[in-house]
Coordinates of C-alpha atoms in Angstrom, one line a residue:
Chain A
M1 CA 68.7 120.5 160.4
R2 CA 71.8 118.6 161.2
T3 CA 71.8 115.0 160.5
Q4 CA 73.2 112.5 163.4
Y5 CA 75.5 110.8 161.5
A6 CA 77.7 113.6 160.3
R7 CA 80.9 111.9 162.0
E8 CA 80.3 108.5 160.3
P9 CA 82.7 107.2 157.7
F10 CA 81.9 109.0 154.6
L11 CA 80.3 106.1 152.2
R12 CA 78.0 105.4 155.2
R13 CA 76.8 109.1 155.3
I14 CA 76.0 108.6 151.3
W15 CA 74.3 105.4 151.7
K16 CA 72.2 106.6 154.8
S17 CA 71.4 110.1 153.1
K18 CA 69.9 108.0 150.1
V19 CA 66.4 109.3 150.4
F20 CA 67.9 112.9 150.0
Y21 CA 69.7 112.2 146.9
L22 CA 66.0 110.5 145.8
F23 CA 64.7 114.1 146.2
L24 CA 67.5 115.7 144.7
L25 CA 67.5 113.3 141.6
P26 CA 65.1 114.6 139.0
Y27 CA 66.2 118.6 139.3
A28 CA 70.0 117.4 139.2
L29 CA 69.7 115.2 136.5
V30 CA 68.1 118.0 134.2
F31 CA 70.3 120.4 135.8
F32 CA 73.6 118.4 135.1
V33 CA 72.3 117.6 131.5
F34 CA 70.6 120.9 130.0
T35 CA 73.1 123.3 132.2
V36 CA 76.2 122.0 133.0
L37 CA 77.1 119.5 130.7
P38 CA 76.6 122.1 127.9
V39 CA 79.0 124.7 129.5
L40 CA 81.7 121.9 129.3
I41 CA 80.7 121.0 126.0
S42 CA 80.6 124.7 124.8
L43 CA 84.2 125.2 126.1
W44 CA 85.2 121.9 124.4
N45 CA 83.6 123.2 121.0
S46 CA 85.1 126.9 121.1
F47 CA 88.2 125.0 120.3
T48 CA 87.1 122.9 117.4
Y49 CA 85.8 123.6 113.8
N50 CA 82.4 121.7 114.0
N51 CA 79.5 122.1 111.1
L52 CA 77.7 119.2 112.0
L53 CA 78.5 117.5 108.8
E54 CA 82.0 116.6 108.9
P55 CA 84.0 115.4 112.3
A56 CA 85.0 118.3 114.8
R57 CA 88.3 118.9 114.4
F58 CA 90.6 121.0 116.9
V59 CA 91.6 123.9 116.0
G60 CA 93.2 125.7 119.0
F61 CA 92.9 129.4 119.6
D62 CA 91.3 129.7 116.2
N63 CA 88.0 130.7 116.8
Y64 CA 88.9 133.3 119.4
V65 CA 91.6 134.8 117.1
R66 CA 89.2 135.0 114.1
M67 CA 86.6 136.8 116.5
F68 CA 88.5 139.5 117.3
T69 CA 90.6 140.1 114.1
Q70 CA 88.5 138.9 111.1
D71 CA 85.1 139.1 112.3
A72 CA 84.0 142.9 112.0
S73 CA 80.1 142.4 112.9
F74 CA 81.3 140.2 116.0
V75 CA 83.3 143.3 117.2
Q76 CA 80.5 145.8 116.2
A77 CA 77.7 143.3 118.3
L78 CA 80.4 143.5 121.2
K79 CA 80.5 147.4 121.4
N80 CA 76.6 147.6 120.9
T81 CA 76.4 144.6 123.8
F82 CA 78.5 146.7 126.1
V83 CA 76.7 149.8 125.1
I84 CA 73.1 148.3 126.0
A85 CA 74.3 146.4 128.9
L86 CA 76.3 149.6 130.6
V87 CA 73.2 151.6 130.0
T88 CA 70.7 149.6 130.7
G89 CA 72.1 147.4 133.4
P90 CA 73.0 150.3 135.9
V91 CA 69.9 152.6 134.6
G92 CA 67.5 149.5 135.1
Y93 CA 69.0 148.4 138.7
L94 CA 69.0 151.9 140.3
L95 CA 65.7 153.0 139.0
S96 CA 64.6 149.6 140.5
L97 CA 66.1 150.2 143.9
F98 CA 64.8 153.8 143.6
L99 CA 61.3 153.2 142.8
A100 CA 61.1 149.9 145.5
W101 CA 62.3 152.5 147.9
L102 CA 59.7 155.2 147.4
I103 CA 56.9 152.6 147.2
N104 CA 58.1 151.0 150.5
E105 CA 56.6 153.9 152.6
M106 CA 53.2 153.9 151.1
V107 CA 49.9 152.5 152.4
R108 CA 49.5 148.9 151.4
P109 CA 46.7 149.7 148.7
L110 CA 48.9 152.3 146.9
R111 CA 52.0 150.0 147.5
T112 CA 50.3 147.1 145.9
L113 CA 49.2 149.2 143.0
F114 CA 52.6 150.6 142.2
V115 CA 54.2 147.4 142.6
L116 CA 51.9 145.9 140.0
V117 CA 52.2 149.3 137.7
F118 CA 56.3 148.6 137.4
Y119 CA 56.5 145.0 137.3
A120 CA 53.5 144.8 134.7
P121 CA 56.2 145.7 131.7
T122 CA 58.2 142.8 132.4
M123 CA 55.7 140.4 132.5
S124 CA 54.3 141.6 129.3
S125 CA 58.0 141.3 127.8
A126 CA 56.2 139.3 125.1
I127 CA 54.7 142.7 123.6
Y128 CA 57.7 144.7 122.9
S129 CA 56.9 144.3 119.4
I130 CA 54.2 146.8 120.3
W131 CA 57.1 149.2 120.6
G132 CA 57.9 148.7 117.1
I133 CA 54.3 150.5 116.1
L134 CA 55.1 153.3 118.6
F135 CA 58.1 154.2 116.9
S136 CA 57.1 153.1 113.2
S137 CA 58.7 155.4 110.9
D138 CA 55.7 156.9 109.0
E139 CA 53.5 159.4 110.5
Y140 CA 51.0 157.0 111.9
G141 CA 53.6 155.8 114.2
Y142 CA 52.6 157.6 117.9
I143 CA 55.8 159.1 118.6
N144 CA 56.2 160.5 114.9
G145 CA 52.6 161.5 115.1
F146 CA 53.1 163.0 118.3
L147 CA 55.9 165.1 117.9
M148 CA 54.8 166.0 114.3
S149 CA 51.4 167.7 116.2
L150 CA 54.0 169.3 118.6
N151 CA 55.8 170.7 115.1
L152 CA 58.9 169.2 116.8
I153 CA 59.8 167.5 113.8
D154 CA 58.3 168.1 109.9
E155 CA 58.9 164.6 108.5
P156 CA 58.8 161.6 110.1
I157 CA 61.9 160.0 111.7
S158 CA 62.8 156.5 110.6
W159 CA 63.8 155.1 114.2
L160 CA 64.2 151.7 113.7
L161 CA 65.8 152.0 110.2
D162 CA 68.1 155.0 110.8
E163 CA 71.1 153.7 112.8
K164 CA 71.3 156.9 114.5
Y165 CA 68.4 155.9 116.5
I166 CA 68.2 152.1 116.6
L167 CA 70.2 151.4 119.6
G168 CA 68.3 154.3 121.5
V169 CA 64.8 152.8 121.0
V170 CA 66.2 149.2 121.9
I171 CA 67.7 150.6 125.3
I172 CA 64.3 152.4 125.7
C173 CA 62.4 149.4 125.5
V174 CA 65.0 147.1 127.8
I175 CA 64.7 149.7 130.7
W176 CA 60.9 149.6 130.4
T177 CA 61.2 145.7 131.0
S178 CA 64.0 145.9 133.6
M179 CA 62.1 146.1 136.7
G180 CA 62.5 142.1 137.3
A181 CA 62.9 139.8 140.4
G182 CA 65.4 142.4 141.5
F183 CA 62.9 145.1 142.0
L184 CA 60.5 142.7 143.7
S185 CA 63.5 141.4 145.6
F186 CA 64.0 145.1 147.0
V187 CA 60.6 145.6 147.5
A188 CA 60.7 142.6 149.9
G189 CA 64.0 143.5 151.6
L190 CA 63.1 147.2 152.3
R191 CA 59.7 145.9 153.8
N192 CA 61.9 143.3 156.0
I193 CA 63.8 146.3 157.8
D194 CA 62.7 146.8 161.4
R195 CA 61.4 150.5 161.9
Q196 CA 63.1 150.5 165.5
Y197 CA 66.4 150.7 163.7
Y198 CA 65.5 154.3 162.0
E199 CA 64.2 155.5 165.4
A200 CA 67.4 154.4 167.3
A201 CA 69.5 156.1 164.2
S202 CA 67.2 159.2 164.7
V203 CA 68.1 159.6 168.1
D204 CA 72.1 159.3 167.0
G205 CA 71.4 161.8 164.9
I206 CA 70.2 161.0 161.2
R207 CA 68.0 163.4 160.1
N208 CA 66.9 162.7 156.7
R209 CA 65.8 160.1 154.3
W210 CA 69.2 160.1 152.4
Q211 CA 71.4 159.4 155.4
E212 CA 68.6 156.3 156.6
L213 CA 69.2 155.3 153.1
W214 CA 73.1 155.0 153.1
F215 CA 73.6 154.3 156.7
I216 CA 70.7 151.8 157.6
T217 CA 68.6 150.7 154.4
L218 CA 71.8 149.7 151.8
P219 CA 73.6 148.0 154.2
M220 CA 70.8 146.0 155.5
M221 CA 69.5 145.0 152.3
K222 CA 72.8 143.7 150.9
P223 CA 72.2 140.3 150.2
Q224 CA 69.0 141.5 148.2
L225 CA 71.0 143.9 146.3
M226 CA 73.5 141.4 145.4
F227 CA 70.6 139.0 144.1
G228 CA 69.4 142.2 142.0
A229 CA 72.5 142.5 140.7
I230 CA 73.0 139.0 139.3
M231 CA 69.4 139.4 137.9
S232 CA 70.1 142.5 136.1
I233 CA 73.7 141.5 134.7
T234 CA 72.4 138.5 133.5
S235 CA 69.5 140.2 131.4
S236 CA 71.3 142.9 130.1
F237 CA 74.0 141.5 128.6
S238 CA 71.6 138.8 126.9
V239 CA 69.5 141.1 125.5
H240 CA 68.5 139.5 122.1
E241 CA 64.7 139.1 121.2
V242 CA 64.2 142.9 121.6
T243 CA 66.7 143.8 118.9
M244 CA 65.5 141.3 116.3
V245 CA 61.8 142.2 116.6
L246 CA 62.6 145.6 116.7
A247 CA 65.2 146.4 114.0
G248 CA 65.1 143.4 112.3
F249 CA 67.7 140.8 111.4
P250 CA 70.1 142.2 110.3
S251 CA 69.4 145.6 111.5
T252 CA 70.7 148.4 109.2
N253 CA 74.1 148.3 109.1
N254 CA 74.3 145.9 111.9
A255 CA 73.5 148.9 114.3
A256 CA 71.4 147.0 116.6
L257 CA 73.4 143.5 116.5
T258 CA 73.9 142.0 119.4
V259 CA 76.5 139.1 121.0
V260 CA 73.5 137.1 121.5
N261 CA 72.2 137.8 117.9
H262 CA 75.6 136.9 116.8
L263 CA 75.7 133.4 118.5
Y264 CA 72.2 132.9 116.8
D265 CA 73.1 133.9 113.6
Y266 CA 76.3 131.0 113.5
G267 CA 74.7 128.6 115.9
Y268 CA 71.0 128.5 114.4
L269 CA 71.4 129.8 110.7
R270 CA 75.1 128.9 109.7
F271 CA 75.6 125.9 111.9
E272 CA 79.2 126.8 112.8
L273 CA 79.0 125.6 116.1
G274 CA 82.5 125.5 116.9
Y275 CA 82.5 129.4 116.3
A276 CA 79.1 129.5 117.9
S277 CA 80.5 128.3 121.2
A278 CA 83.7 130.5 121.2
I279 CA 81.1 133.6 121.1
A280 CA 78.8 131.9 123.6
T281 CA 82.3 131.3 126.1
V282 CA 83.4 135.2 125.5
L283 CA 79.8 136.0 126.7
F284 CA 80.1 133.8 129.5
L285 CA 83.3 135.5 130.7
M286 CA 81.8 138.9 130.4
M287 CA 79.0 138.0 132.5
L288 CA 81.0 136.1 135.3
G289 CA 83.0 139.5 135.2
A290 CA 80.7 141.9 135.5
N291 CA 79.1 140.1 138.4
K292 CA 82.6 139.8 140.4
L293 CA 83.1 143.6 139.6
V294 CA 79.4 144.7 140.9
N295 CA 79.8 142.1 143.8
M296 CA 83.2 144.0 145.0
L297 CA 81.4 147.5 144.6
L298 CA 78.5 146.4 146.4
R299 CA 81.0 145.4 149.4
R300 CA 81.8 148.9 149.8
V301 CA 78.0 150.0 150.6
G302 CA 77.4 152.1 153.8
R303 CA 81.3 152.8 154.6
Chain B
M1 CA 37.9 206.7 176.9
E2 CA 37.7 206.3 173.3
N3 CA 41.2 205.3 173.1
R4 CA 41.0 202.9 176.0
K5 CA 37.6 200.9 174.1
I6 CA 39.8 201.0 171.3
R7 CA 42.8 199.3 172.8
R8 CA 40.5 196.6 174.5
A9 CA 39.0 195.9 171.4
V10 CA 42.0 195.6 169.6
S11 CA 43.4 193.5 172.4
G12 CA 40.3 191.7 172.7
T13 CA 40.4 190.8 168.9
L14 CA 44.2 190.1 169.2
S15 CA 43.8 187.6 172.0
T16 CA 41.0 185.8 170.3
V17 CA 42.9 185.7 167.0
S18 CA 45.9 184.4 168.6
S19 CA 44.0 181.8 170.8
G20 CA 42.4 180.9 167.2
V21 CA 45.7 180.6 165.7
R22 CA 46.7 178.1 168.8
A23 CA 43.7 176.1 168.7
F24 CA 44.2 176.0 164.6
R25 CA 48.1 174.9 165.4
R26 CA 46.7 172.4 167.9
G27 CA 43.9 171.2 165.2
S28 CA 46.5 171.0 162.9
A29 CA 48.8 169.1 164.7
W30 CA 46.3 167.0 165.6
V31 CA 45.1 166.5 161.9
R32 CA 49.0 166.3 160.9
H33 CA 49.3 163.4 163.3
K34 CA 46.1 162.1 161.8
I35 CA 47.6 162.1 158.5
R36 CA 50.9 160.5 159.3
S37 CA 49.6 157.7 161.0
A38 CA 46.8 156.8 158.5
F39 CA 49.5 157.0 155.8
G40 CA 52.1 155.2 157.8
I41 CA 54.4 158.3 157.4
Q42 CA 57.3 157.8 159.3
L43 CA 59.7 159.8 161.3
N44 CA 62.2 162.3 159.0
R45 CA 59.4 162.8 156.5
R46 CA 57.3 165.8 155.7
I47 CA 53.8 165.4 154.8
F48 CA 53.9 167.5 151.8
G49 CA 57.3 165.7 150.5
E50 CA 55.2 162.3 150.8
I51 CA 52.1 163.9 149.1
L52 CA 54.7 165.1 146.3
N53 CA 56.1 161.3 145.9
V54 CA 52.9 159.9 145.6
V55 CA 52.1 162.5 142.6
A56 CA 55.4 162.2 140.9
L57 CA 55.6 158.3 141.3
G58 CA 52.2 158.3 139.7
L59 CA 52.9 160.1 136.9
F60 CA 56.1 158.3 135.9
G61 CA 53.6 155.0 136.7
L62 CA 51.7 156.3 134.0
V63 CA 54.2 156.8 131.5
F64 CA 55.7 153.4 132.5
I65 CA 52.2 151.2 131.6
L66 CA 51.4 153.6 128.9
P67 CA 52.7 150.9 126.0
I68 CA 50.3 148.5 127.7
V69 CA 47.2 150.9 127.8
Y70 CA 48.0 151.6 124.6
T71 CA 47.9 147.9 123.6
I72 CA 45.0 147.4 125.3
C73 CA 42.9 150.7 123.4
N74 CA 44.1 149.5 120.0
A75 CA 42.5 146.1 120.9
F76 CA 39.1 147.6 120.8
K77 CA 39.9 150.0 117.9
P78 CA 37.9 149.8 114.7
S79 CA 40.6 149.9 111.7
D80 CA 39.6 153.4 110.7
E81 CA 40.6 154.7 113.9
L82 CA 43.9 153.0 113.8
F83 CA 44.9 155.4 111.1
L84 CA 43.6 158.8 112.6
F85 CA 46.3 161.3 112.0
P86 CA 47.1 162.4 114.8
P87 CA 46.9 159.2 116.4
K88 CA 44.5 159.4 119.5
L89 CA 45.0 156.7 122.4
F90 CA 41.2 156.2 123.6
P91 CA 39.0 154.1 121.2
Q92 CA 35.8 156.3 119.6
R93 CA 33.5 153.5 118.7
P94 CA 35.1 150.4 120.7
T95 CA 34.8 147.4 119.0
L96 CA 35.5 143.4 119.3
E97 CA 36.4 142.8 115.5
N98 CA 39.7 142.6 116.1
F99 CA 39.3 139.8 117.9
S100 CA 37.0 138.0 115.5
D101 CA 39.4 139.2 112.8
L102 CA 42.1 137.1 114.5
S103 CA 40.8 133.7 113.0
A104 CA 40.1 135.2 109.7
L105 CA 44.0 136.4 109.8
M106 CA 45.7 133.1 110.9
G107 CA 43.1 131.4 108.4
E108 CA 45.4 132.4 105.8
S109 CA 48.4 130.9 107.2
W110 CA 48.3 127.2 107.6
V111 CA 48.2 126.8 111.2
P112 CA 45.0 127.4 112.8
F113 CA 45.5 130.5 115.6
S114 CA 43.9 128.5 118.2
R115 CA 47.1 125.9 117.8
Y116 CA 49.6 128.6 119.1
V117 CA 47.3 129.6 121.7
F118 CA 47.3 125.6 122.8
N119 CA 51.0 125.4 122.5
T120 CA 52.0 128.5 124.7
I121 CA 49.1 126.8 127.3
L122 CA 50.7 123.6 127.3
I123 CA 54.4 124.5 127.5
T124 CA 53.7 127.0 130.4
A125 CA 51.3 124.7 132.1
A126 CA 53.5 121.5 131.6
G127 CA 57.2 123.3 132.4
T128 CA 55.8 125.3 135.2
A129 CA 54.2 122.0 137.3
A130 CA 57.1 119.8 136.3
H131 CA 59.6 122.8 137.6
V132 CA 58.0 123.5 141.2
I133 CA 57.4 119.7 142.1
F134 CA 61.2 118.8 141.6
A135 CA 62.8 122.1 142.3
S136 CA 60.8 121.9 145.6
M137 CA 61.9 118.6 146.3
A138 CA 65.5 119.6 145.6
A139 CA 65.1 122.7 147.7
Y140 CA 63.5 120.7 150.5
V141 CA 66.8 118.8 150.9
L142 CA 69.3 121.2 150.2
G143 CA 67.8 123.5 152.6
K144 CA 66.9 121.2 155.4
Y145 CA 69.7 118.7 155.4
E146 CA 73.5 118.3 155.2
F147 CA 74.7 115.4 153.2
P148 CA 77.9 114.9 151.2
G149 CA 77.6 117.2 148.0
S150 CA 74.8 119.2 149.2
K151 CA 76.8 122.2 149.6
A152 CA 78.6 122.1 146.3
F153 CA 75.6 121.4 144.5
F154 CA 73.9 124.5 145.6
A155 CA 76.9 126.6 144.7
M156 CA 77.0 125.2 140.9
V157 CA 73.0 126.5 141.3
T158 CA 73.8 129.5 142.6
A159 CA 76.7 130.0 139.9
A160 CA 74.7 129.1 137.2
L161 CA 72.0 132.1 138.2
M162 CA 75.2 134.1 136.9
F163 CA 74.7 133.6 133.3
S164 CA 71.5 133.1 131.1
P165 CA 70.6 130.0 129.3
I166 CA 71.3 131.5 126.1
I167 CA 74.9 130.5 126.4
T168 CA 74.2 127.0 126.8
S169 CA 71.8 127.3 123.5
V170 CA 74.2 126.0 121.0
P171 CA 75.4 122.9 122.7
N172 CA 71.8 122.0 123.9
M173 CA 70.9 121.8 120.2
L174 CA 73.5 119.3 120.3
I175 CA 72.1 117.3 123.4
M176 CA 68.2 117.6 122.1
S177 CA 69.2 116.2 118.7
G178 CA 71.0 113.3 120.5
L179 CA 67.9 112.7 122.4
G180 CA 65.7 113.1 119.4
W181 CA 63.7 116.3 120.9
M182 CA 64.8 118.6 118.3
D183 CA 61.6 120.1 116.8
T184 CA 59.4 118.3 120.1
Y185 CA 57.8 119.7 123.0
W186 CA 60.1 118.0 125.4
A187 CA 62.9 120.5 124.0
V188 CA 61.5 123.5 125.9
I189 CA 59.5 121.5 128.7
I190 CA 62.4 119.4 130.1
P191 CA 64.8 122.1 130.5
A192 CA 62.2 124.2 132.4
I193 CA 62.8 121.9 135.2
G194 CA 66.2 122.8 135.9
Q195 CA 66.1 126.9 135.7
P196 CA 68.5 127.8 138.8
L197 CA 66.2 130.6 139.9
G198 CA 63.3 128.7 141.2
L199 CA 65.7 126.5 143.3
F200 CA 67.5 129.3 144.6
L201 CA 64.7 131.1 145.7
M202 CA 62.9 127.9 147.2
K203 CA 66.2 127.1 149.3
Q204 CA 66.7 130.3 151.0
F205 CA 62.6 130.5 151.9
M206 CA 63.0 126.8 152.7
E207 CA 65.3 127.6 155.7
T208 CA 62.8 129.5 157.5
L209 CA 60.7 126.6 158.2
P210 CA 61.6 125.4 161.8
D211 CA 63.7 122.2 162.2
S212 CA 61.2 121.7 164.9
I213 CA 58.2 120.2 163.2
L214 CA 60.1 118.5 160.8
E215 CA 62.0 116.2 164.2
A216 CA 58.3 115.9 165.5
A217 CA 57.1 114.4 162.3
L218 CA 60.5 112.1 162.1
I219 CA 60.3 111.1 165.8
D220 CA 56.5 110.2 165.0
G221 CA 57.5 107.7 162.5
A222 CA 56.7 109.4 159.5
R223 CA 58.6 109.2 156.3
Q224 CA 60.4 111.7 154.1
P225 CA 57.9 111.8 151.2
R226 CA 54.8 111.8 153.3
I227 CA 56.6 114.8 155.6
F228 CA 57.6 116.6 152.1
F229 CA 53.9 116.5 150.8
K230 CA 51.8 116.7 154.2
I231 CA 54.0 119.2 156.0
V232 CA 56.4 120.9 154.0
M233 CA 54.6 121.9 151.1
P234 CA 51.9 123.6 152.6
A235 CA 54.2 126.0 154.3
M236 CA 55.8 126.4 151.4
K237 CA 52.9 127.8 149.8
P238 CA 54.3 131.6 149.4
A239 CA 57.5 130.2 147.7
W240 CA 55.8 127.8 145.2
L241 CA 53.4 130.6 144.3
T242 CA 56.5 132.8 143.6
L243 CA 58.0 130.2 141.5
I244 CA 54.7 129.2 139.6
I245 CA 54.9 133.1 138.6
F246 CA 58.5 133.3 137.6
S247 CA 58.2 129.8 136.0
A248 CA 54.8 130.9 134.1
Q249 CA 56.1 134.2 133.0
N250 CA 59.3 133.0 131.4
L251 CA 57.3 129.9 129.9
W252 CA 54.5 132.1 128.6
N253 CA 56.9 135.0 127.1
T254 CA 59.8 132.9 125.7
G255 CA 58.7 129.6 125.3
G256 CA 62.2 128.4 127.1
N257 CA 64.0 129.7 124.3
I258 CA 61.7 128.1 121.8
G259 CA 63.6 129.8 118.8
F260 CA 66.5 127.2 119.2
Y261 CA 64.7 124.3 119.3
I262 CA 61.5 124.4 117.6
R263 CA 61.4 124.7 113.8
S264 CA 57.8 123.4 112.8
E265 CA 55.3 126.0 112.5
E266 CA 52.4 123.8 114.3
L267 CA 54.9 123.7 117.3
K268 CA 55.5 127.8 118.0
N269 CA 53.8 130.1 120.5
L270 CA 52.1 133.1 120.8
P271 CA 54.9 135.8 120.6
Y272 CA 55.9 133.9 117.6
A273 CA 52.9 134.6 116.1
L274 CA 52.2 137.9 117.6
N275 CA 55.6 138.7 115.8
S276 CA 54.8 137.4 112.5
I277 CA 51.3 139.2 112.5
L278 CA 53.5 142.4 113.4
T279 CA 55.8 142.4 110.3
G280 CA 52.4 143.6 108.7
G281 CA 53.2 146.8 110.2
V282 CA 50.6 149.4 111.3
A283 CA 47.6 147.8 108.8
R284 CA 48.2 144.9 111.4
A285 CA 48.1 146.9 114.4
G286 CA 44.6 146.1 115.6
A287 CA 44.8 142.4 115.3
G288 CA 48.4 142.3 116.8
S289 CA 46.9 144.3 119.9
A290 CA 44.4 141.8 120.1
V291 CA 46.9 138.9 120.6
G292 CA 49.0 141.2 122.8
L293 CA 46.3 141.6 125.2
L294 CA 45.7 137.9 125.3
L295 CA 49.4 137.7 126.0
I296 CA 49.7 140.2 128.8
S297 CA 46.3 139.2 130.5
V298 CA 47.5 135.9 131.7
P299 CA 50.6 136.5 133.8
I300 CA 49.4 139.6 135.1
I301 CA 46.3 138.2 136.7
I302 CA 48.5 135.4 138.0
F303 CA 50.7 138.1 139.5
I304 CA 47.7 140.1 141.0
L305 CA 46.3 136.9 142.4
A306 CA 49.5 135.8 144.5
Q307 CA 51.1 139.1 144.8
S308 CA 51.6 139.2 148.3
N309 CA 53.1 135.9 148.6
I310 CA 55.5 137.0 146.3
I311 CA 56.8 139.4 148.5
D312 CA 57.0 137.2 151.5
T313 CA 59.1 134.9 149.4
M314 CA 61.2 137.5 147.9
T315 CA 62.5 138.7 151.3
T316 CA 64.6 135.7 151.6
S317 CA 65.8 136.1 148.2
G318 CA 69.0 137.5 149.0
M319 CA 72.7 136.6 148.3
K320 CA 74.8 136.1 151.1
E321 CA 78.3 136.5 150.3

């Protein structure tokens, strides 16, 4: 709603909006103190050496240089994070879009049931330690027990200790919980498209569901696609609890170390706040970059 | 004679058969039409394909919830069944002993199990309530009015959606210790208020509220707080139910990155208790599953209750370029 005084002088407009500022204040205060301020502090800190005991000292780009040249486990963590993000991000995103699309045309009770089934793992993300038992390294682990009873393997595989398998198990577990807010947004966006568009398009010669999808459905739900992409990029780059719970910390040869795990290590356990902030800044730039890239890709949908 | 008889009989049979086929075709067209309308099958779709879809999706869904089913089943297994080889999914002799074992098991550690439950409920309830109220207030003025700085502020919140709160955990530790909030409930409850997702969804949904209602109330001389609580909030029910779900789910499962801010054992939450139980390996699978069942049932029940409201809200969740 446009306020009537939009043409008045700036200061008077501020004064007349005082009620609005009061409404905004509690949220804005918390948002500034715990989101905006920390980003700024983190940026500044990343150029310092700060261990909480001595006063912080400015070191320029030393932290960043150290990260890429002297810290082999950071490079490993970066590699693991990219592998996890590049697999779970797109797979989770496309899977949730695909499932939402299949669910969309079902009758109501079925649709509700399927939404619940696919969203339930996200709500139960606290129980991924259960996957630790499924993939337990002895023959009591369900996966091992199952494979052994089919005679596919002779002796149990150490899924969570053998560096060949750790990352794979983590990826399966992350995909399992990746039907997040984006999935619900897709379900809602699809429901919102008027059937008339499809009827009109059918007259214009659109013959099957794939053509409908590309030429009508996807272009019409671009805003939801964008929202879903942001949600999935944010979560796939910040995987950390799953790896700690499943593979332990530290994991075998750092096979499951992610950037956030590394950040936790330096920030919370070693108190090297400057270095940890530099790690956080790199991660921040990675997420923003990925968002920009996906944004560019999504603009080409339906063309 | 004979020939003609046979021919007539044959043609008679043929015509009966063909009219039967026609009737069957008409009938099956009618049946198909009924199936299509009953199941809402649209243009450009085949019935067989749709049935195949449901079956395939059902099978995939089963695989998807297998770990949850497994958790539920294990919670009711007596301990000897947990060690069966090969393992069985469903309990043969269901029991509640895993739940009664919990208090005994946690009795060994020096924080009683009920304390973890209490912490989780407190953090979730307080954080969610504060978030829903303050984010809705902010969303109301950002969604319905224009004032200096309103657009810029919302742009910042949208940008904050693009990185996870993990990024800010290290400086937040400094801020928390500056405020003296390290190792207190405040460190996880207060930041929950400023979560960007809730404000974003609420503001987008707020824009669907017709201006005319607000104008009418303003002309009647109602003040903003009254308008907000008496008119806006009742109309925004689907949206704040959605906010409750997302916020509660996040706080219930992660405790708002509790690992960074809380060191004392007696302030930690259920997921932490679950992880420490499960480090005991398969031996603790029964008790662990009992905790797991407790953990997943709350968000799932809330979701089932508010399900249709979420879909209404998420319709407006889109991100405009």
